[in-house]
Every structure is written in structure tokens, then in C-alpha cells.
């Protein structure tokens, strides 16, 4: 009985306020928290949701995020108020600014907040000394940020989160997950150096995920500042998309981060110069999961003493012939040693497949492989020859009878597959 009574107390106060996920346009909730120090101080995690996730966001993004609303019971019947969507741009900014000020007033009381997530499109509109990021930073307790920096059709021209000085002033983060479309919206290449320097100035990072959308761009952003100066002794998870760097810088960076367990590299890290990627023996001793395309994997795993405990390899393919433009973005400075400027559209024998297969053979602890392109039966047999220990094999593409045949082929040649 006493346990039930204690649970009822916790349910009505502590548990309901500990993790709040709400649309921005719920002023009744923010007003309550702004005048209730006790309840506001219970909040450890706060997530700002879109008003209508199905209309406001692509499923490829929203499907992987915690989008279900979670508010204290007394506010569950409160519908979001006007968000200015149907107004002109000035009026919409005014409406959203008002809602953000209500939120900021509540944030002032959240003295134990650890995690903040912004899943709403567009990004915050408030600017200046009293904006959202300034308030979060001033709390001194926020260690984890998860931010969607994505514009909608009516917010074109609004300042991006990664261009906001107050956001770029964080230094105590241990976790950052950021997806931004700033490169797609900019007429010229955006200056991302301030963002990269902000990351360098967060020495306690344990997990870093930065996804730079490049739907309309053909050139990746330079990440040399990050890989040359970033040193995070506690970093266990790294995901970079839309960036480029030189192989020697990437080699040095990876060799300095022994704690890494999960690693995901963009196609231009290091891109056309993949052969020059070479890590010292003993690098990445704790790496369990690697996601990158085939040329990077072939080079990174060339030495069996690099990533010796790798268990999962994702994003590769075993194509016999390739076109370079299917694997790399533009690199205006690269010339092929033998031929000069490469013909990226020319079909050619894969220059990395043999190395990749040998790299997989050299890492006998790999038990899970995800193939980016649907393999042929012959390619499955090749995998079986170099990795008979495989327990999991998956491949992209729609499931059909051919896919079913390939799966049975894989099971036949690799009896350990589950």
C-alpha cells in the first residue's frame, strides 16, 4: 500500500514533469511553469514538437525521433493555439516570438534541465540577449542538445541556428545532435567555421552527430578545423554527414579518439583520396560499429590491427563496376594520378572491391554487415568466403521475390545467419 501511495505522489508531480514533450504553441503550460518553481525544477528533459508532425516534417526525419506528446495530465486536453502559419511573414514572426517568450519565461525556472530538443520547423525566431539559446546557456545545467535547424517554405531568409551567436556560445555540451539545411538555403557556401570551433570548444563531448543536408549542393563543407583541432577524450559516438577533409587529417583525428565505439563518416571523408587514409596500428581499439561507403571502409580496415573489435559494418556495397559520381561529391582540386581530371561518369572496374573484401577477411569479429545496394548471389558467396562468421546480413531495396531468393542464398552459404 505504501509503495502505491508513493507512486501516486511521484506520478502526479515528479514523473509527469521530468520529461516534457510539447508543441511550442501551448501558452497555458509555459505560463504555469513560469510561476511554479517547484514543478519547473523537476524538468530534466524538454522537447519542442511540431504542431502537426505529418504536415510539417518529412517522414525520413520524423520516423526516427520521439515525436509523441508528453505533458502533465492536466494539460493533455489543451490544444495548441494559433502558430501564425496562415499569416504573412511579419505577422508569423510576431506570433512565434510571443510563444517563444512564454517558453523562455518557463525555462528560467527549469534549474535542473539537462536535455533540450527542438524538433520544430522553422527554427527559433527570437534574437538578442533574451533569445532561447541565451537562456538555455545561462542555466548552466544543459549538457545535451538535439536540434532540427530546418526551414519551411514560409520561413525562407530566417536566421539559421548554426548562424546564431548565442547558440554558438555553448561550451559544456556532452551530447549534440544537429541536422541543418543551411547549405541548401544559402546562395553562397555558408561559413561553418564558427560552428566547428564551437564544437572544438566542447571538450566533454561524448556523442556528436552533425548532418549537413546537401539536397541542392554538390560540394561538401570543409571540416578540417574539426578534425585538426577537435580532441574529445570521452567521445564514443561520431556521425558526420555533408563534410569533407584530407586523409592525413582524418587519420590523425581517428588515431586520437580511442574511446570511439560508433563511427559514421561522410562520403567525402576523405573522398577521392581514400587510398591515402592510413591509421597507426592499434587505432580505434573500441570501435564496434562503422558506417561508411566502400572505399573508406577498404582503406580504414586495411590493417587488421586497426579496429580489431569491429562487429558491425554498414553502408558498403560489393559492385564489380562503379561510377565515381555515385560515391563522391565534386572535388575541384582532385586529379587522378594517371589520367588527370577524373571522368566521374565513366563506368570502370571497382578500384576498391578487392581491398574491401580483404579488409573484411582481416576483421574476423565482424558478425553483422549491411550492404547499401542489393547484392547478387555471386557477391553473397564472396562475402561468405571472407566472413564465414557472419550472423546478420541486410541489404537495402524493396523486398521482392528476387530479394527472397537472395536471402535464401545468403542463408545457404552462411549457416550462422539468423
Coordinates of N, CA and C in Angstrom, one line a residue, residues 256-391:
X256 N 43.5 9.6 -32.5 CA 43.5 10.2 -31.1 C 42.2 10.0 -30.4
X257 N 41.3 9.2 -31.0 CA 40.0 9.0 -30.3 C 39.8 7.5 -30.0
X258 N 40.4 7.0 -29.1 CA 40.4 5.6 -28.8 C 39.1 5.1 -28.2
X259 N 38.3 6.1 -27.6 CA 37.1 5.7 -27.0 C 35.9 5.4 -27.9
X260 N 36.1 5.8 -29.2 CA 35.0 5.7 -30.2 C 34.5 4.2 -30.3
X261 N 33.2 4.1 -30.2 CA 32.5 2.8 -30.4 C 31.6 2.8 -31.6
X262 N 31.1 4.0 -32.0 CA 30.3 4.1 -33.2 C 30.8 5.2 -34.1
X263 N 31.0 4.9 -35.4 CA 31.6 5.9 -36.3 C 30.9 5.9 -37.6
X264 N 30.4 7.1 -38.0 CA 29.7 7.2 -39.3 C 30.4 8.4 -40.1
X265 N 31.0 8.1 -41.2 CA 31.7 9.1 -42.0 C 31.0 9.5 -43.3
X266 N 31.1 10.8 -43.6 CA 30.5 11.2 -44.9 C 31.3 10.7 -46.1
X267 N 30.7 10.7 -47.2 CA 31.4 10.1 -48.4 C 32.6 10.9 -48.8
X268 N 32.8 12.1 -48.4 CA 34.0 12.9 -48.8 C 35.0 13.0 -47.6
X269 N 34.9 12.0 -46.7 CA 35.8 11.9 -45.7 C 36.5 10.6 -45.8
X270 N 37.6 10.5 -46.6 CA 38.3 11.6 -47.3 C 38.0 11.7 -48.8
X271 N 37.0 11.0 -49.3 CA 36.6 11.2 -50.7 C 37.5 10.5 -51.7
X272 N 37.9 11.2 -52.8 CA 38.7 10.6 -53.8 C 40.0 10.1 -53.4
X273 N 40.5 10.7 -52.3 CA 41.9 10.3 -51.8 C 41.8 9.2 -50.7
X274 N 40.9 8.3 -50.9 CA 40.6 7.2 -49.9 C 41.9 6.4 -49.7
X275 N 42.6 6.2 -50.8 CA 43.8 5.3 -50.7 C 44.9 5.9 -49.7
X276 N 44.8 7.2 -49.5 CA 45.8 7.8 -48.6 C 45.4 7.7 -47.1
X277 N 44.3 7.2 -46.8 CA 43.8 7.1 -45.4 C 44.5 5.9 -44.8
X278 N 45.3 6.2 -43.8 CA 46.1 5.1 -43.1 C 46.3 5.4 -41.7
X279 N 45.8 4.5 -40.8 CA 45.8 4.7 -39.4 C 46.9 3.9 -38.8
X280 N 47.6 4.4 -37.7 CA 48.6 3.6 -37.0 C 48.0 2.3 -36.4
X281 N 48.8 1.3 -36.3 CA 48.4 0.1 -35.7 C 47.9 0.4 -34.2
X282 N 46.8 -0.3 -33.9 CA 46.2 -0.1 -32.5 C 45.2 1.0 -32.5
X283 N 44.9 1.7 -33.6 CA 43.9 2.7 -33.6 C 42.5 2.1 -33.4
X284 N 41.6 2.9 -32.9 CA 40.2 2.6 -32.7 C 40.0 1.2 -32.1
X285 N 40.6 1.0 -30.9 CA 40.5 -0.3 -30.3 C 39.1 -0.7 -29.8
X286 N 38.3 0.3 -29.6 CA 36.9 0.0 -29.0 C 35.8 0.1 -30.1
X287 N 36.2 0.4 -31.3 CA 35.2 0.6 -32.3 C 34.4 -0.7 -32.6
X288 N 33.0 -0.6 -32.4 CA 32.1 -1.7 -32.6 C 31.3 -1.6 -33.9
X289 N 31.0 -0.3 -34.3 CA 30.1 -0.1 -35.5 C 30.7 0.9 -36.4
X290 N 30.9 0.6 -37.6 CA 31.4 1.5 -38.6 C 30.4 1.6 -39.8
X291 N 30.1 2.9 -40.1 CA 29.2 3.1 -41.3 C 29.9 4.1 -42.2
X292 N 30.2 3.6 -43.4 CA 30.8 4.5 -44.4 C 30.7 3.7 -45.7
X293 N 31.1 4.4 -46.8 CA 30.9 3.7 -48.1 C 32.2 2.9 -48.4
X294 N 32.1 2.1 -49.4 CA 33.2 1.0 -49.6 C 34.6 1.5 -49.7
X295 N 34.9 2.6 -50.4 CA 36.3 3.0 -50.5 C 36.9 3.4 -49.1
X296 N 36.1 4.1 -48.3 CA 36.6 4.4 -47.0 C 36.8 3.2 -46.1
X297 N 35.8 2.3 -46.2 CA 36.0 1.1 -45.4 C 37.2 0.3 -45.8
X298 N 37.5 0.2 -47.1 CA 38.6 -0.6 -47.6 C 39.9 0.0 -47.0
X299 N 40.0 1.3 -47.0 CA 41.2 1.9 -46.5 C 41.3 1.9 -45.0
X300 N 40.2 2.2 -44.3 CA 40.2 2.3 -42.9 C 40.6 0.9 -42.2
X301 N 40.1 -0.2 -42.8 CA 40.3 -1.5 -42.3 C 41.4 -2.3 -42.9
X302 N 42.2 -1.6 -43.7 CA 43.3 -2.3 -44.4 C 44.2 -3.0 -43.4
X303 N 44.5 -2.4 -42.3 CA 45.4 -3.0 -41.3 C 44.5 -3.8 -40.3
X304 N 44.8 -5.1 -40.1 CA 43.9 -5.9 -39.1 C 44.1 -5.4 -37.7
X305 N 45.1 -4.6 -37.4 CA 45.3 -4.1 -36.1 C 44.6 -2.8 -35.8
X306 N 43.9 -2.3 -36.8 CA 43.0 -1.1 -36.7 C 41.6 -1.6 -36.5
X307 N 40.9 -1.1 -35.5 CA 39.5 -1.5 -35.2 C 39.4 -3.0 -35.1
X308 N 40.3 -3.7 -34.3 CA 40.3 -5.1 -34.2 C 39.0 -5.7 -33.6
X309 N 38.2 -4.9 -32.9 CA 37.0 -5.5 -32.3 C 35.7 -5.1 -33.1
X310 N 35.9 -4.6 -34.3 CA 34.7 -4.2 -35.1 C 33.7 -5.4 -35.3
X311 N 32.5 -5.1 -34.9 CA 31.4 -6.1 -35.0 C 30.4 -5.9 -36.1
X312 N 30.2 -4.6 -36.5 CA 29.1 -4.3 -37.4 C 29.7 -3.3 -38.5
X313 N 29.5 -3.6 -39.7 CA 29.9 -2.8 -40.9 C 28.7 -2.5 -41.7
X314 N 28.5 -1.2 -41.9 CA 27.3 -0.7 -42.6 C 27.6 0.3 -43.7
X315 N 26.7 0.3 -44.8 CA 26.9 1.3 -45.8 C 27.7 0.9 -47.0
X316 N 28.3 -0.3 -47.0 CA 29.2 -0.7 -48.1 C 28.4 -1.4 -49.2
X317 N 29.1 -1.6 -50.4 CA 28.5 -2.4 -51.4 C 29.6 -3.2 -52.1
X318 N 29.3 -4.2 -52.9 CA 30.2 -5.1 -53.5 C 30.1 -5.0 -55.0
X319 N 29.8 -3.9 -55.6 CA 29.7 -3.7 -57.0 C 31.0 -4.0 -57.7
X320 N 30.9 -4.7 -58.9 CA 32.1 -5.0 -59.6 C 32.6 -3.9 -60.5
X321 N 31.6 -3.1 -61.0 CA 31.9 -1.8 -61.7 C 31.3 -0.7 -61.0
X322 N 31.9 0.5 -61.1 CA 31.4 1.7 -60.4 C 31.6 2.9 -61.3
X323 N 30.8 3.9 -60.9 CA 30.9 5.3 -61.4 C 31.3 6.2 -60.2
X324 N 32.3 6.9 -60.3 CA 32.8 7.7 -59.2 C 31.7 8.7 -58.7
X325 N 30.9 9.2 -59.6 CA 29.9 10.2 -59.1 C 28.8 9.5 -58.3
X326 N 28.8 8.2 -58.2 CA 27.8 7.5 -57.4 C 28.3 7.4 -55.9
X327 N 29.6 7.7 -55.8 CA 30.3 7.6 -54.5 C 30.8 8.9 -53.9
X328 N 31.1 9.8 -54.7 CA 31.7 11.1 -54.2 C 31.0 12.3 -54.7
X329 N 31.1 13.4 -54.0 CA 30.6 14.7 -54.5 C 31.8 15.3 -55.2
X330 N 31.6 16.5 -55.7 CA 32.6 17.2 -56.5 C 33.8 17.6 -55.6
X331 N 35.0 17.4 -56.2 CA 36.2 17.9 -55.6 C 37.1 18.5 -56.7
X332 N 37.0 19.9 -56.7 CA 37.7 20.6 -57.8 C 39.2 20.5 -57.8
X333 N 39.8 20.1 -56.7 CA 41.2 20.0 -56.5 C 41.8 18.7 -56.8
X334 N 41.0 17.7 -57.1 CA 41.5 16.3 -57.2 C 41.7 16.0 -58.7
X335 N 42.9 15.4 -59.0 CA 43.2 14.8 -60.3 C 43.7 13.4 -60.1
X336 N 43.2 12.5 -60.9 CA 43.7 11.1 -60.9 C 45.2 11.1 -61.3
X337 N 46.0 10.4 -60.5 CA 47.4 10.4 -60.8 C 47.8 10.0 -62.2
X338 N 47.1 9.1 -62.8 CA 47.5 8.6 -64.1 C 46.8 9.4 -65.2
X339 N 45.6 9.9 -64.9 CA 44.8 10.5 -66.0 C 44.4 11.9 -65.9
X340 N 44.8 12.6 -64.8 CA 44.4 14.0 -64.6 C 43.0 14.0 -64.1
X341 N 42.2 15.0 -64.6 CA 40.9 15.2 -64.0 C 40.1 13.9 -64.3
X342 N 39.4 13.4 -63.3 CA 38.7 12.1 -63.5 C 37.4 12.3 -64.2
X343 N 37.0 11.3 -65.0 CA 35.7 11.2 -65.6 C 34.8 10.5 -64.7
X344 N 34.1 11.3 -63.9 CA 33.3 10.7 -62.8 C 32.1 9.9 -63.2
X345 N 31.7 10.1 -64.5 CA 30.6 9.4 -65.0 C 30.9 8.1 -65.8
X346 N 32.2 7.9 -65.9 CA 32.7 6.7 -66.7 C 32.6 5.5 -65.8
X347 N 32.0 4.4 -66.4 CA 32.0 3.1 -65.7 C 33.3 2.4 -65.7
X348 N 33.8 1.9 -64.6 CA 35.1 1.3 -64.5 C 35.1 0.2 -63.5
X349 N 36.1 -0.7 -63.6 CA 36.1 -1.8 -62.6 C 36.4 -1.1 -61.2
X350 N 35.7 -1.7 -60.2 CA 35.8 -1.1 -58.9 C 37.3 -1.1 -58.4
X351 N 37.8 0.0 -58.1 CA 39.2 0.1 -57.6 C 39.4 -0.3 -56.2
X352 N 38.3 -0.5 -55.5 CA 38.4 -0.8 -54.0 C 37.8 -2.2 -53.6
X353 N 37.1 -2.8 -54.5 CA 36.3 -4.0 -54.0 C 37.3 -5.1 -53.5
X354 N 38.4 -5.4 -54.2 CA 39.3 -6.4 -53.7 C 39.9 -6.1 -52.3
X355 N 40.2 -4.8 -52.2 CA 40.8 -4.4 -50.9 C 39.7 -4.5 -49.8
X356 N 38.5 -4.1 -50.1 CA 37.4 -4.2 -49.1 C 37.2 -5.6 -48.7
X357 N 37.1 -6.6 -49.6 CA 36.9 -8.0 -49.2 C 38.1 -8.5 -48.3
X358 N 39.3 -8.1 -48.6 CA 40.4 -8.5 -47.8 C 40.4 -7.8 -46.4
X359 N 39.9 -6.6 -46.4 CA 39.7 -5.9 -45.1 C 38.7 -6.6 -44.2
X360 N 37.6 -7.0 -44.8 CA 36.6 -7.8 -44.1 C 37.2 -9.1 -43.6
X361 N 38.0 -9.8 -44.4 CA 38.6 -11.0 -44.0 C 39.5 -10.8 -42.8
X362 N 40.2 -9.6 -42.8 CA 41.2 -9.3 -41.8 C 40.5 -8.9 -40.4
X363 N 39.2 -8.9 -40.4 CA 38.5 -8.5 -39.2 C 37.5 -9.6 -38.9
X364 N 37.9 -10.7 -38.3 CA 37.0 -11.9 -38.1 C 36.0 -11.7 -37.0
X365 N 36.0 -10.5 -36.3 CA 34.9 -10.3 -35.3 C 33.7 -9.6 -35.9
X366 N 33.8 -9.3 -37.2 CA 32.6 -8.7 -37.9 C 31.5 -9.8 -38.0
X367 N 30.4 -9.6 -37.4 CA 29.3 -10.5 -37.4 C 28.0 -10.0 -38.1
X368 N 28.1 -8.7 -38.4 CA 26.9 -8.0 -39.0 C 27.3 -7.1 -40.1
X369 N 26.7 -7.2 -41.3 CA 27.0 -6.4 -42.4 C 25.7 -5.9 -43.0
X370 N 25.7 -4.6 -43.3 CA 24.6 -4.0 -44.1 C 25.1 -3.5 -45.4
X371 N 24.6 -4.1 -46.5 CA 25.0 -3.7 -47.8 C 24.1 -2.7 -48.4
X372 N 24.7 -1.6 -48.9 CA 23.9 -0.4 -49.3 C 23.1 -0.7 -50.6
X373 N 23.6 -1.6 -51.5 CA 23.0 -1.9 -52.7 C 22.7 -3.4 -52.7
X374 N 21.6 -3.8 -53.3 CA 21.2 -5.2 -53.3 C 22.2 -6.0 -53.9
X375 N 22.8 -7.0 -53.3 CA 23.9 -7.8 -53.8 C 23.4 -8.9 -54.7
X376 N 24.3 -9.4 -55.6 CA 24.0 -10.5 -56.4 C 24.3 -11.8 -55.6
X377 N 23.9 -12.9 -56.1 CA 24.2 -14.2 -55.5 C 25.7 -14.4 -55.4
X378 N 26.4 -14.0 -56.5 CA 27.8 -14.1 -56.5 C 28.5 -13.3 -55.4
X379 N 28.0 -12.1 -55.2 CA 28.5 -11.2 -54.2 C 28.3 -11.8 -52.8
X380 N 27.2 -12.4 -52.6 CA 26.9 -13.0 -51.3 C 27.9 -14.2 -51.1
X381 N 28.2 -14.9 -52.1 CA 29.2 -16.0 -52.0 C 30.5 -15.5 -51.6
X382 N 30.9 -14.3 -52.2 CA 32.2 -13.7 -51.9 C 32.2 -13.3 -50.5
X383 N 31.1 -12.7 -50.0 CA 31.1 -12.4 -48.5 C 31.2 -13.6 -47.7
X384 N 30.6 -14.7 -48.0 CA 30.7 -15.9 -47.2 C 32.1 -16.4 -47.2
X385 N 32.8 -16.2 -48.2 CA 34.2 -16.7 -48.3 C 35.1 -15.9 -47.4
X386 N 34.9 -14.6 -47.3 CA 35.8 -13.8 -46.4 C 35.3 -13.6 -45.0
X387 N 34.0 -13.9 -44.8 CA 33.4 -13.7 -43.5 C 32.4 -14.8 -43.1
X388 N 32.9 -16.0 -43.0 CA 32.0 -17.2 -42.7 C 31.4 -17.0 -41.3
X389 N 31.9 -16.1 -40.5 CA 31.3 -15.9 -39.1 C 30.1 -15.1 -39.1
X390 N 29.7 -14.5 -40.2 CA 28.5 -13.6 -40.3 C 27.3 -14.2 -39.6
X391 N 26.6 -13.4 -38.8 CA 25.3 -13.8 -38.2 C 24.2 -12.9 -38.7

